[in-house]
Tab-separated table of C-alpha atoms and ligand atoms in Angstrom:
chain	number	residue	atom	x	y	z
A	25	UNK	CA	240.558	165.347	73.810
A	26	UNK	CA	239.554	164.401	77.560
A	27	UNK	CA	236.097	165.545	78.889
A	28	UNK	CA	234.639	163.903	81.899
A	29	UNK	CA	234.352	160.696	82.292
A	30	UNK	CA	236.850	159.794	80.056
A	31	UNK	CA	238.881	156.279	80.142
A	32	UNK	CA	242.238	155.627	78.861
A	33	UNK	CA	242.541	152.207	79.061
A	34	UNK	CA	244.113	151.773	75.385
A	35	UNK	CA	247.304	153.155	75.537
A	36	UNK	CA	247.269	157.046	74.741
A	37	UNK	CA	243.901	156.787	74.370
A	38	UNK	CA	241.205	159.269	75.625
A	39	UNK	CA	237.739	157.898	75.246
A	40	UNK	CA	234.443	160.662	75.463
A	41	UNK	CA	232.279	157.949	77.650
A	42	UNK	CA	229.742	160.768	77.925
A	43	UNK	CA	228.765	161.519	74.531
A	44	UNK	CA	228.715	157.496	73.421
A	45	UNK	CA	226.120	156.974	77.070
A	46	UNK	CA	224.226	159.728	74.978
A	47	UNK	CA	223.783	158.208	71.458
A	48	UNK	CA	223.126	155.165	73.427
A	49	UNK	CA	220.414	156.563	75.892
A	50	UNK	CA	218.706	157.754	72.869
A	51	UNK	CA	215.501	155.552	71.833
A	52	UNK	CA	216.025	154.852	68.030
A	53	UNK	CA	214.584	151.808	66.113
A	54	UNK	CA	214.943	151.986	62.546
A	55	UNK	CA	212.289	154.777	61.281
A	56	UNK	CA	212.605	156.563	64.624
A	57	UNK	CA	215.924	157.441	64.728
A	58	UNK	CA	215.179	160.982	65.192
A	59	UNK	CA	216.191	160.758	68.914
A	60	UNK	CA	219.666	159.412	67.787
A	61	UNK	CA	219.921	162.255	65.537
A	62	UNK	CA	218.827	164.872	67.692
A	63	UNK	CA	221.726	164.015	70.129
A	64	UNK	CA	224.448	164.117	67.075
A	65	UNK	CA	222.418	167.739	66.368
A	66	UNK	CA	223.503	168.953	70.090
A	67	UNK	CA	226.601	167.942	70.175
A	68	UNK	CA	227.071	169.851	66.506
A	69	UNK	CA	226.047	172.783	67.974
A	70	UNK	CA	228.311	175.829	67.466
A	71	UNK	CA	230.656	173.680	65.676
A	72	UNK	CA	229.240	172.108	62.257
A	73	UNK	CA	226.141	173.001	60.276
A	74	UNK	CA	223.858	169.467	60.616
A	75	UNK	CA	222.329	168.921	57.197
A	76	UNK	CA	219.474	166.340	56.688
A	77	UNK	CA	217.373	164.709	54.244
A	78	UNK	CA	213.571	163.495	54.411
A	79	UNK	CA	214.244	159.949	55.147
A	80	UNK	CA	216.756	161.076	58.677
A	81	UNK	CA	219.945	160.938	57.205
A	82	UNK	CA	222.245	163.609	58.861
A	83	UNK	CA	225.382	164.640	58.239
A	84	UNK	CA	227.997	167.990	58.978
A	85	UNK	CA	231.229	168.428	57.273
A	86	UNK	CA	234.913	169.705	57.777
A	87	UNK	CA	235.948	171.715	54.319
A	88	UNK	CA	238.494	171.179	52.703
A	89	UNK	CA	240.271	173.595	50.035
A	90	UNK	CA	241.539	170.188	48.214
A	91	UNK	CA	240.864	167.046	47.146
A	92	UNK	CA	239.676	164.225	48.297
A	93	UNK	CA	236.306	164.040	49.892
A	94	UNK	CA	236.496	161.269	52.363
A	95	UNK	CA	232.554	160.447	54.188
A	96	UNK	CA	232.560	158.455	57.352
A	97	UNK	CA	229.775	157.145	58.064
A	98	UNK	CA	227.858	154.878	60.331
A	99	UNK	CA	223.880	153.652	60.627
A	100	UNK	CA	222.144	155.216	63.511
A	101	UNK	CA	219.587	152.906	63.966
A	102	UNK	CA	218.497	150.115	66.636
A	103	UNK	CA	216.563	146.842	66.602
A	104	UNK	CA	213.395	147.172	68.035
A	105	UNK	CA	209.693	146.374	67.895
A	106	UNK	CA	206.533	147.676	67.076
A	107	UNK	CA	203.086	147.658	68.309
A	108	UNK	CA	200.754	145.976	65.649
A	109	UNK	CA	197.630	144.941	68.208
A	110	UNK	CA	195.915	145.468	71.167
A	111	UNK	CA	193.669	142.718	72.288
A	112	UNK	CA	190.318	143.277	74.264
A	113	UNK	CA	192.156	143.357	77.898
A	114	UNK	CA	194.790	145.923	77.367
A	115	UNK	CA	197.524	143.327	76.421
A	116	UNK	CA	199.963	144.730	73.997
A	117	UNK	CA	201.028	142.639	70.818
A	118	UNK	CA	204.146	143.396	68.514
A	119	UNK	CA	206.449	142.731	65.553
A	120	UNK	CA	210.110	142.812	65.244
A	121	UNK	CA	212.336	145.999	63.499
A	122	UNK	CA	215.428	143.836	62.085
A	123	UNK	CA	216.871	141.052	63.606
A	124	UNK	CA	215.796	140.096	67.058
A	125	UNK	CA	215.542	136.913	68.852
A	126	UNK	CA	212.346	136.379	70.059
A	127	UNK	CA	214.084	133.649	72.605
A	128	UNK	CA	215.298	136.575	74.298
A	129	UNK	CA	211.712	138.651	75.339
A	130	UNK	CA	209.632	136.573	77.500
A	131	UNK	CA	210.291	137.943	80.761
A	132	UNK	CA	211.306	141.071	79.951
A	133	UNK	CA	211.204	145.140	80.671
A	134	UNK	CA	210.784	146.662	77.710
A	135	UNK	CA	209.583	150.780	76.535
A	136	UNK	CA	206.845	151.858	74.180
A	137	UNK	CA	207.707	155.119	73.227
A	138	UNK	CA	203.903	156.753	73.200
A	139	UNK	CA	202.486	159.876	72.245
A	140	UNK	CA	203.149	161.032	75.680
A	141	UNK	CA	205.875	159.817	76.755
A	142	UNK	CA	207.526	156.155	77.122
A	143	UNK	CA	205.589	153.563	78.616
A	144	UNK	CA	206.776	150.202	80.814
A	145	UNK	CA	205.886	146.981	79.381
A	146	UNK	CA	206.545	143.248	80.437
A	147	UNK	CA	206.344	140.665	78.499
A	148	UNK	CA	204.341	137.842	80.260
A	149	UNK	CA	205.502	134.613	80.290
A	150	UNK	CA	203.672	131.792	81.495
A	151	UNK	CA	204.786	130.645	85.025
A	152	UNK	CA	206.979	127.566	84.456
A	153	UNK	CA	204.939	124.948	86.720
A	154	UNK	CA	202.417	125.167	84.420
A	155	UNK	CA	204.346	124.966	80.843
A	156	UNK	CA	204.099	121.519	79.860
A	157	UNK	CA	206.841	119.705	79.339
A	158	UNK	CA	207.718	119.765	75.496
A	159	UNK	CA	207.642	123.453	75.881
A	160	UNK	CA	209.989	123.861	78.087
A	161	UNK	CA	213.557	126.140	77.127
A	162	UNK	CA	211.291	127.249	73.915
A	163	UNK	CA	210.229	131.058	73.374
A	164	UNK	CA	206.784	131.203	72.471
A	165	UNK	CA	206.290	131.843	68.644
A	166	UNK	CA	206.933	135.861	68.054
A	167	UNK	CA	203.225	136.498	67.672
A	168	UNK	CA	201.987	134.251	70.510
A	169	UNK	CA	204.497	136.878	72.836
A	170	UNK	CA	202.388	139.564	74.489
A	171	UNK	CA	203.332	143.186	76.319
A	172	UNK	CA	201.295	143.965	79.634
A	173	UNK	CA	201.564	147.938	80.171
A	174	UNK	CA	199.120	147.091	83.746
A	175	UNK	CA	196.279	148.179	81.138
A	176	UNK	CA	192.475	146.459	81.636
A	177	UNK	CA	190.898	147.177	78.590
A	178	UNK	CA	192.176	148.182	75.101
A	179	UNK	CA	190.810	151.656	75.591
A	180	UNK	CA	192.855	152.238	78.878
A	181	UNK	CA	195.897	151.236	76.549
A	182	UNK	CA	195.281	153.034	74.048
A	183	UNK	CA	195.155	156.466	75.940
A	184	UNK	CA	198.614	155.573	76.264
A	185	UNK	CA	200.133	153.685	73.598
A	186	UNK	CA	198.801	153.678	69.059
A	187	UNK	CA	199.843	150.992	67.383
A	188	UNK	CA	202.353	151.470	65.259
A	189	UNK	CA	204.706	153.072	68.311
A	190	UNK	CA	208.286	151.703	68.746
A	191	UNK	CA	209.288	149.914	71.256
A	192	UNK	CA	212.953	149.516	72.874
A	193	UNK	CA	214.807	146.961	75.393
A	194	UNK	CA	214.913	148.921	78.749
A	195	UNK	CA	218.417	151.084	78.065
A	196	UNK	CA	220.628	150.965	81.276
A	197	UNK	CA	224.619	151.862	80.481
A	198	UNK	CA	226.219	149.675	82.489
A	199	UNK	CA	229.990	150.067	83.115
A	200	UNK	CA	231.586	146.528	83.892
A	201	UNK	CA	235.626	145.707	84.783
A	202	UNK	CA	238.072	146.416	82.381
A	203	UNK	CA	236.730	149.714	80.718
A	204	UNK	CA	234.106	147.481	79.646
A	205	UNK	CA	230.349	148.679	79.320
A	206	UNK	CA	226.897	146.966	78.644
A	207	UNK	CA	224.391	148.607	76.439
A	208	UNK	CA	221.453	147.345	74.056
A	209	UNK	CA	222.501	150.060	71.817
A	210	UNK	CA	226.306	149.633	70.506
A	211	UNK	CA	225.195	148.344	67.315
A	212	UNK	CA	225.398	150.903	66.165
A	213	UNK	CA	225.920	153.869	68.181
A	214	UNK	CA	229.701	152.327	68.391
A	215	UNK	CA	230.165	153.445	64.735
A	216	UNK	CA	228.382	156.607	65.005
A	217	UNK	CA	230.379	157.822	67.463
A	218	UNK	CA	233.220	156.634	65.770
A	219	UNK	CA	232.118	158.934	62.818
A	220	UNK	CA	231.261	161.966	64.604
A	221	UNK	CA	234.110	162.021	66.917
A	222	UNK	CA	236.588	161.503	63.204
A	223	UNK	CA	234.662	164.794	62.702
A	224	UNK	CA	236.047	166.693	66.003
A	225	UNK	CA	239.560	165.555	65.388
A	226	UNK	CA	239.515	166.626	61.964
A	227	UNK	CA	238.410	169.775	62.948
A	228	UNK	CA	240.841	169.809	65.568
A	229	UNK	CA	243.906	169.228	63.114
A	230	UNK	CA	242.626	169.767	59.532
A	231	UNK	CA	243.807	169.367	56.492
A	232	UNK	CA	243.135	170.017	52.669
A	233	UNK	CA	240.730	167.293	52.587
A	234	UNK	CA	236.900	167.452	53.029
A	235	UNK	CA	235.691	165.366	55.786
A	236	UNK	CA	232.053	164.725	56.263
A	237	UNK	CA	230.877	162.320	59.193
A	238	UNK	CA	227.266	160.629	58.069
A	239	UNK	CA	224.672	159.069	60.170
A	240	UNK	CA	222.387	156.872	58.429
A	241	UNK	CA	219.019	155.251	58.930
A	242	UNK	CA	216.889	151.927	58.267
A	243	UNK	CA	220.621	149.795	58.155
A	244	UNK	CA	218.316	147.033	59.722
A	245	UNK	CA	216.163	146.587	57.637
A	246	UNK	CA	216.766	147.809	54.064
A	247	UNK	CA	219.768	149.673	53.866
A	248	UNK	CA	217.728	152.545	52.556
A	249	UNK	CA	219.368	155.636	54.527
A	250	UNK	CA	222.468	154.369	52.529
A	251	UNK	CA	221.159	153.552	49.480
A	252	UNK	CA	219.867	157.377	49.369
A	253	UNK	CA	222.951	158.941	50.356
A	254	UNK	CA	225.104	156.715	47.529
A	255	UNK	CA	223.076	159.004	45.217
A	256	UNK	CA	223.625	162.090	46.807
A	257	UNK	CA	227.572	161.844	48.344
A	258	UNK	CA	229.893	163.179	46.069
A	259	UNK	CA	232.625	161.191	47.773
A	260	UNK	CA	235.782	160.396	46.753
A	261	UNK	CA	236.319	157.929	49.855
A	262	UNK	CA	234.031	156.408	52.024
A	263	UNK	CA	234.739	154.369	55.487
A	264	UNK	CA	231.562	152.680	55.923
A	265	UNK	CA	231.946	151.775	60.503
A	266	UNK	CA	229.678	149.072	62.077
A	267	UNK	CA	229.863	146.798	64.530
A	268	UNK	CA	232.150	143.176	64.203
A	269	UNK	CA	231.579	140.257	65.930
A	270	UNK	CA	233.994	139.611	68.733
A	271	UNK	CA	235.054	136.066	69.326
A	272	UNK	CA	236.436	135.581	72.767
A	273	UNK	CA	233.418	134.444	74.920
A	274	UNK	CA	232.548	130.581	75.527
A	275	UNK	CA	229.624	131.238	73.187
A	276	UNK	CA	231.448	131.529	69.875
A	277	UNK	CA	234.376	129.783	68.590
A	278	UNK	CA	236.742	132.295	66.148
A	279	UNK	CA	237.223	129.304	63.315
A	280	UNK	CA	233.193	129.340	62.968
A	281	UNK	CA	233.017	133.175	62.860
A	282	UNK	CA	235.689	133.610	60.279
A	283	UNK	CA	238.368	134.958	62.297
A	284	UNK	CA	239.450	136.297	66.051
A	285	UNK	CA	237.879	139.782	67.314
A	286	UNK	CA	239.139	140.136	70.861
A	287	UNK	CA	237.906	143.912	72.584
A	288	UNK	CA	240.240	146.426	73.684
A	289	UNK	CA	242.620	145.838	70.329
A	290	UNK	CA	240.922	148.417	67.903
A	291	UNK	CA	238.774	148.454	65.287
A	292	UNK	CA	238.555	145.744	62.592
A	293	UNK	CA	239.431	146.188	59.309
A	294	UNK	CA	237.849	144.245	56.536
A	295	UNK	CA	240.260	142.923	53.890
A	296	UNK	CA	238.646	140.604	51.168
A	297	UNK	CA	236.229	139.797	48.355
A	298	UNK	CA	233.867	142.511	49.893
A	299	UNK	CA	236.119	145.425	49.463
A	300	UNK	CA	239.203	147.389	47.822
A	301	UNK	CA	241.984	145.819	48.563
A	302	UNK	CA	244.142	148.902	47.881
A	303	UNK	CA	242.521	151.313	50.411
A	304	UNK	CA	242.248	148.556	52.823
A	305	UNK	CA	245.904	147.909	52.937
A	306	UNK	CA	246.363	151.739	52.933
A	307	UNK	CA	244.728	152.019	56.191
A	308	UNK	CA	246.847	148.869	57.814
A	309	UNK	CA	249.980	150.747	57.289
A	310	UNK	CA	248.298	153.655	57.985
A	311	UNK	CA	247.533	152.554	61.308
A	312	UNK	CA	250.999	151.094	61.750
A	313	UNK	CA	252.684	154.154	61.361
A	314	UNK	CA	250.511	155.910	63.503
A	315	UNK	CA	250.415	153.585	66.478
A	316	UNK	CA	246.768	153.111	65.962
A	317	UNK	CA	245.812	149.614	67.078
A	318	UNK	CA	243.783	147.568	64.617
A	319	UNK	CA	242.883	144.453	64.084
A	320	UNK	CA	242.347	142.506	60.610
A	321	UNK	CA	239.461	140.109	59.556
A	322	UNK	CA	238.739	138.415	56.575
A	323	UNK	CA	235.929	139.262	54.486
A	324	UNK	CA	235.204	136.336	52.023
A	325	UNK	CA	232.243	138.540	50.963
A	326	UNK	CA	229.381	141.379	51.246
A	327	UNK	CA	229.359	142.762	54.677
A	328	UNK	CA	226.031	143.121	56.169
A	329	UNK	CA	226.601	146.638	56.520
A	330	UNK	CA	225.912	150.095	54.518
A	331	UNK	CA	228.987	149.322	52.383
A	332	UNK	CA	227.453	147.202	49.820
A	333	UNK	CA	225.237	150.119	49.224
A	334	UNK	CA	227.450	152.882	49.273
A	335	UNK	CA	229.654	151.269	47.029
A	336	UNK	CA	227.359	150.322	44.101
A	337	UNK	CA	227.657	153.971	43.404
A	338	UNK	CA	230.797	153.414	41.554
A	339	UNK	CA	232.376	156.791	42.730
A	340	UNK	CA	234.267	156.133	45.846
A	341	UNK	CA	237.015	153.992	47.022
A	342	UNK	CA	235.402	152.014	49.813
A	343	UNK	CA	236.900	150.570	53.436
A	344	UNK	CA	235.337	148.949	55.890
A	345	UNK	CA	236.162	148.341	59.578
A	346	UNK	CA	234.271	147.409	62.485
A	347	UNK	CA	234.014	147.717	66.085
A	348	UNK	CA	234.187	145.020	68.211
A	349	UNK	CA	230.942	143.363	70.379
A	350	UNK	CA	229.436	140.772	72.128
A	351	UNK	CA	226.186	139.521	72.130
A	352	UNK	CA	225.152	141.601	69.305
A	353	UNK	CA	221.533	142.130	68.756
A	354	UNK	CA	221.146	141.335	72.522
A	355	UNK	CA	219.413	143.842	75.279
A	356	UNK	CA	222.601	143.943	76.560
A	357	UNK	CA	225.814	144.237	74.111
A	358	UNK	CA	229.648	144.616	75.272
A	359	UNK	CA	231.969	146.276	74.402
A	360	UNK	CA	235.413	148.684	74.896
A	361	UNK	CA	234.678	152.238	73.870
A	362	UNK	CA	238.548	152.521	73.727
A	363	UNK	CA	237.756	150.428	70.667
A	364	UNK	CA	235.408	153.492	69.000
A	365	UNK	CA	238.209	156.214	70.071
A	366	UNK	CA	240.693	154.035	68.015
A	367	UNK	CA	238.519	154.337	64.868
A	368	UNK	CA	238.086	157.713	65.518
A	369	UNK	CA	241.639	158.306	65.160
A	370	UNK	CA	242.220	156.240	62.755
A	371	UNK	CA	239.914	157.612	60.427
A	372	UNK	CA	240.737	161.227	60.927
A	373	UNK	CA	244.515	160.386	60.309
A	374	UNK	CA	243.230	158.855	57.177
A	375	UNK	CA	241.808	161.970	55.775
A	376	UNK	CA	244.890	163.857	56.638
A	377	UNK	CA	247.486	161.289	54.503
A	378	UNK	CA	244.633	161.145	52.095
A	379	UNK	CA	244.874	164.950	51.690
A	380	UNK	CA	248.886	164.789	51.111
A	381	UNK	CA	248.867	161.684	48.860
A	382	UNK	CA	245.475	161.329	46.736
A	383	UNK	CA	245.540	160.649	43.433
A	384	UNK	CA	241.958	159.932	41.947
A	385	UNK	CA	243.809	156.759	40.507
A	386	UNK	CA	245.084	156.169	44.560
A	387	UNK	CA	242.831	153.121	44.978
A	388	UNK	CA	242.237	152.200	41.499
A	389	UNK	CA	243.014	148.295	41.532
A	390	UNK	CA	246.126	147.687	39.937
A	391	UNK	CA	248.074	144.627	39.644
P	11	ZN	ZN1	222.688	145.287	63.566
């Protein structure tokens, strides 16, 4: 379904550009996602009841009259920082949430998200004349970094800023050649949209199978939106969509990363040690038949994603597949939201065959 702004640079393909600049306007480190959430909430409105937990998981559904109940589901949190100190002067110091590279902050615009509203920050970095020489092309250590909000006193800050307030990489969403866009925020809003738009298509076309798209929180740190919801979900299936590596830019070399990601040829679908191998296949020739496009990458073990999680509840057949990006973890990630669309599809389909051909021994490894 088209809406404005829409790209259809995958064949057949009509991307909703405007709901993924949304989820990735939205200001959500792991334990804020609430922003994040709020925008899935919206766009729910009228359509799905949004159901949540205490921790910020949120989820809707699609009944079903049948069998099985297939959860999509994708981590709604960011990287980020957090204020833990401000000095005498008004300068701002921080931590990291999850995995950021503190080679990539000096120098740059970031957001503290205040009790009043978000505030700009710098980090200062020391004018290179005066950096001697062995410390040149190094980051300063993580804790020797600093924020400068324009603040002369650590009272003046603090009318603005508490520790303990997340902080963002400025969030422009930039649209580059090729159907291409730059955002800090693909990992993971990529998958969540993926999840969410399954949801509309379902809805769209449904079948006897219960569908329920999932948005979880704190992936980047301890996987503990998932490991909640594995206790909860009474899921027969669950397609667990995050973010892949892609392997195409001078920077990375496809032998190293375990296998070629290229954007623009669909999602990537896990097959390995870190998965079921029956459900996995499934959804190749699922995708096959459908004229999906997909792309398949070896896992030779766990992940790195909710799946690990979601699977140790020993209830649900598990697949895994991935949307392709660059620079992950970056303040400015690329990727092909043609990509998401694909997964999208893809997963909706799979709830539809699911509903004509499940069996709960379907995915039960056999040889
Ligand atoms: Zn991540």
């Amino acid at each position: 379904m088209a809406t404005s702004g829409s790209t259809a640079d995958i064949k057949g393909i009509s991307t909703d550009i405007d709901l993924l600049r949304a989820l990735c306007g939205a200001p959500a480190p792991t334990g804020f996602e609430a922003p994040a959430q709020e925008v899935l909430r919206r766009r729910l409105e009228g359509k799905a009841q949004a159901q949540a937990d205490p921790l910020g998981n949120l989820w809707a559904e699609v009944p079903g009259e049948g069998a099985p109940h297939v959860v999509v589901t994708a981590h709604n949190d960011q990287i980020g920082l957090i204020v833990t100190y401000v000095d005498e002067h008004g300068f701002v110091f921080f931590d990291v949430v999850g995995g950021v590279d503190n080679q990539l902050l000096p120098g740059r615009h970031l957001v503290i998200h205040g009790p009043k509203g978000p505030v700009d920050a710098v980090v200062g970095r020391k004018p290179t004349h005066i950096i001697p020489k062995d410390e040149r092309g190094k980051a300063p250590e993580l804790h020797d970094q600093f924020m400068d909000i324009g603040a002369s006193s650590r009272e003046e800050a603090l009318e603005r800023i508490r520790v303990g307030d997340p902080v963002t990489f400025e969030a422009p969403f930039l649209a580059l050649s090729g159907g291409r866009y730059g955002s800090p925020a693909f990992d993971n809003r990529a998958g969540v949209y993926v999840a969410f738009r399954a949801l509309e298509h379902y809805r769209a076309q449904p079948a006897a199978a219960k569908l329920t798209a999932l948005a979880t929180v704190h992936e980047e740190t301890t996987f503990m939106g998932a490991k909640a919801m594995a206790r909860r979900l009474d899921a027969d299936v669950i397609v667990v969509v995050d973010v892949d590596f892609a392997s195409e830019d001078p920077s990375v070399d496809p032998k190293k990363l375990g296998g070629e990601v290229k954007l623009g040829c669909g999602p990537v679908i896990h097959r390995g040690a870190g998965g079921n191998l029956a459900i996995t296949d499934y959804a190749i020739q699922l995708a096959a038949d459908e004229g999906i496009p997909v792309q398949v990458k070896a896992m030779p073990g766990a992940t790195q994603t909710d799946a690990e999680e979601l699977m140790s509840s020993g209830r649900a057949a598990t697949l895994s597949f991935s949307i392709p990006v660059r620079y992950m973890h970056s303040p400015l990630e690329v990727m092909q939201p043609d990509d998401a669309e694909a997964g999208a599809l893809l997963a909706a389909a799979l709830t539809r065959r699911l509903a004509k051909d499940w069996t709960p021994e379907l995915f039960v490894p056999r040889a």
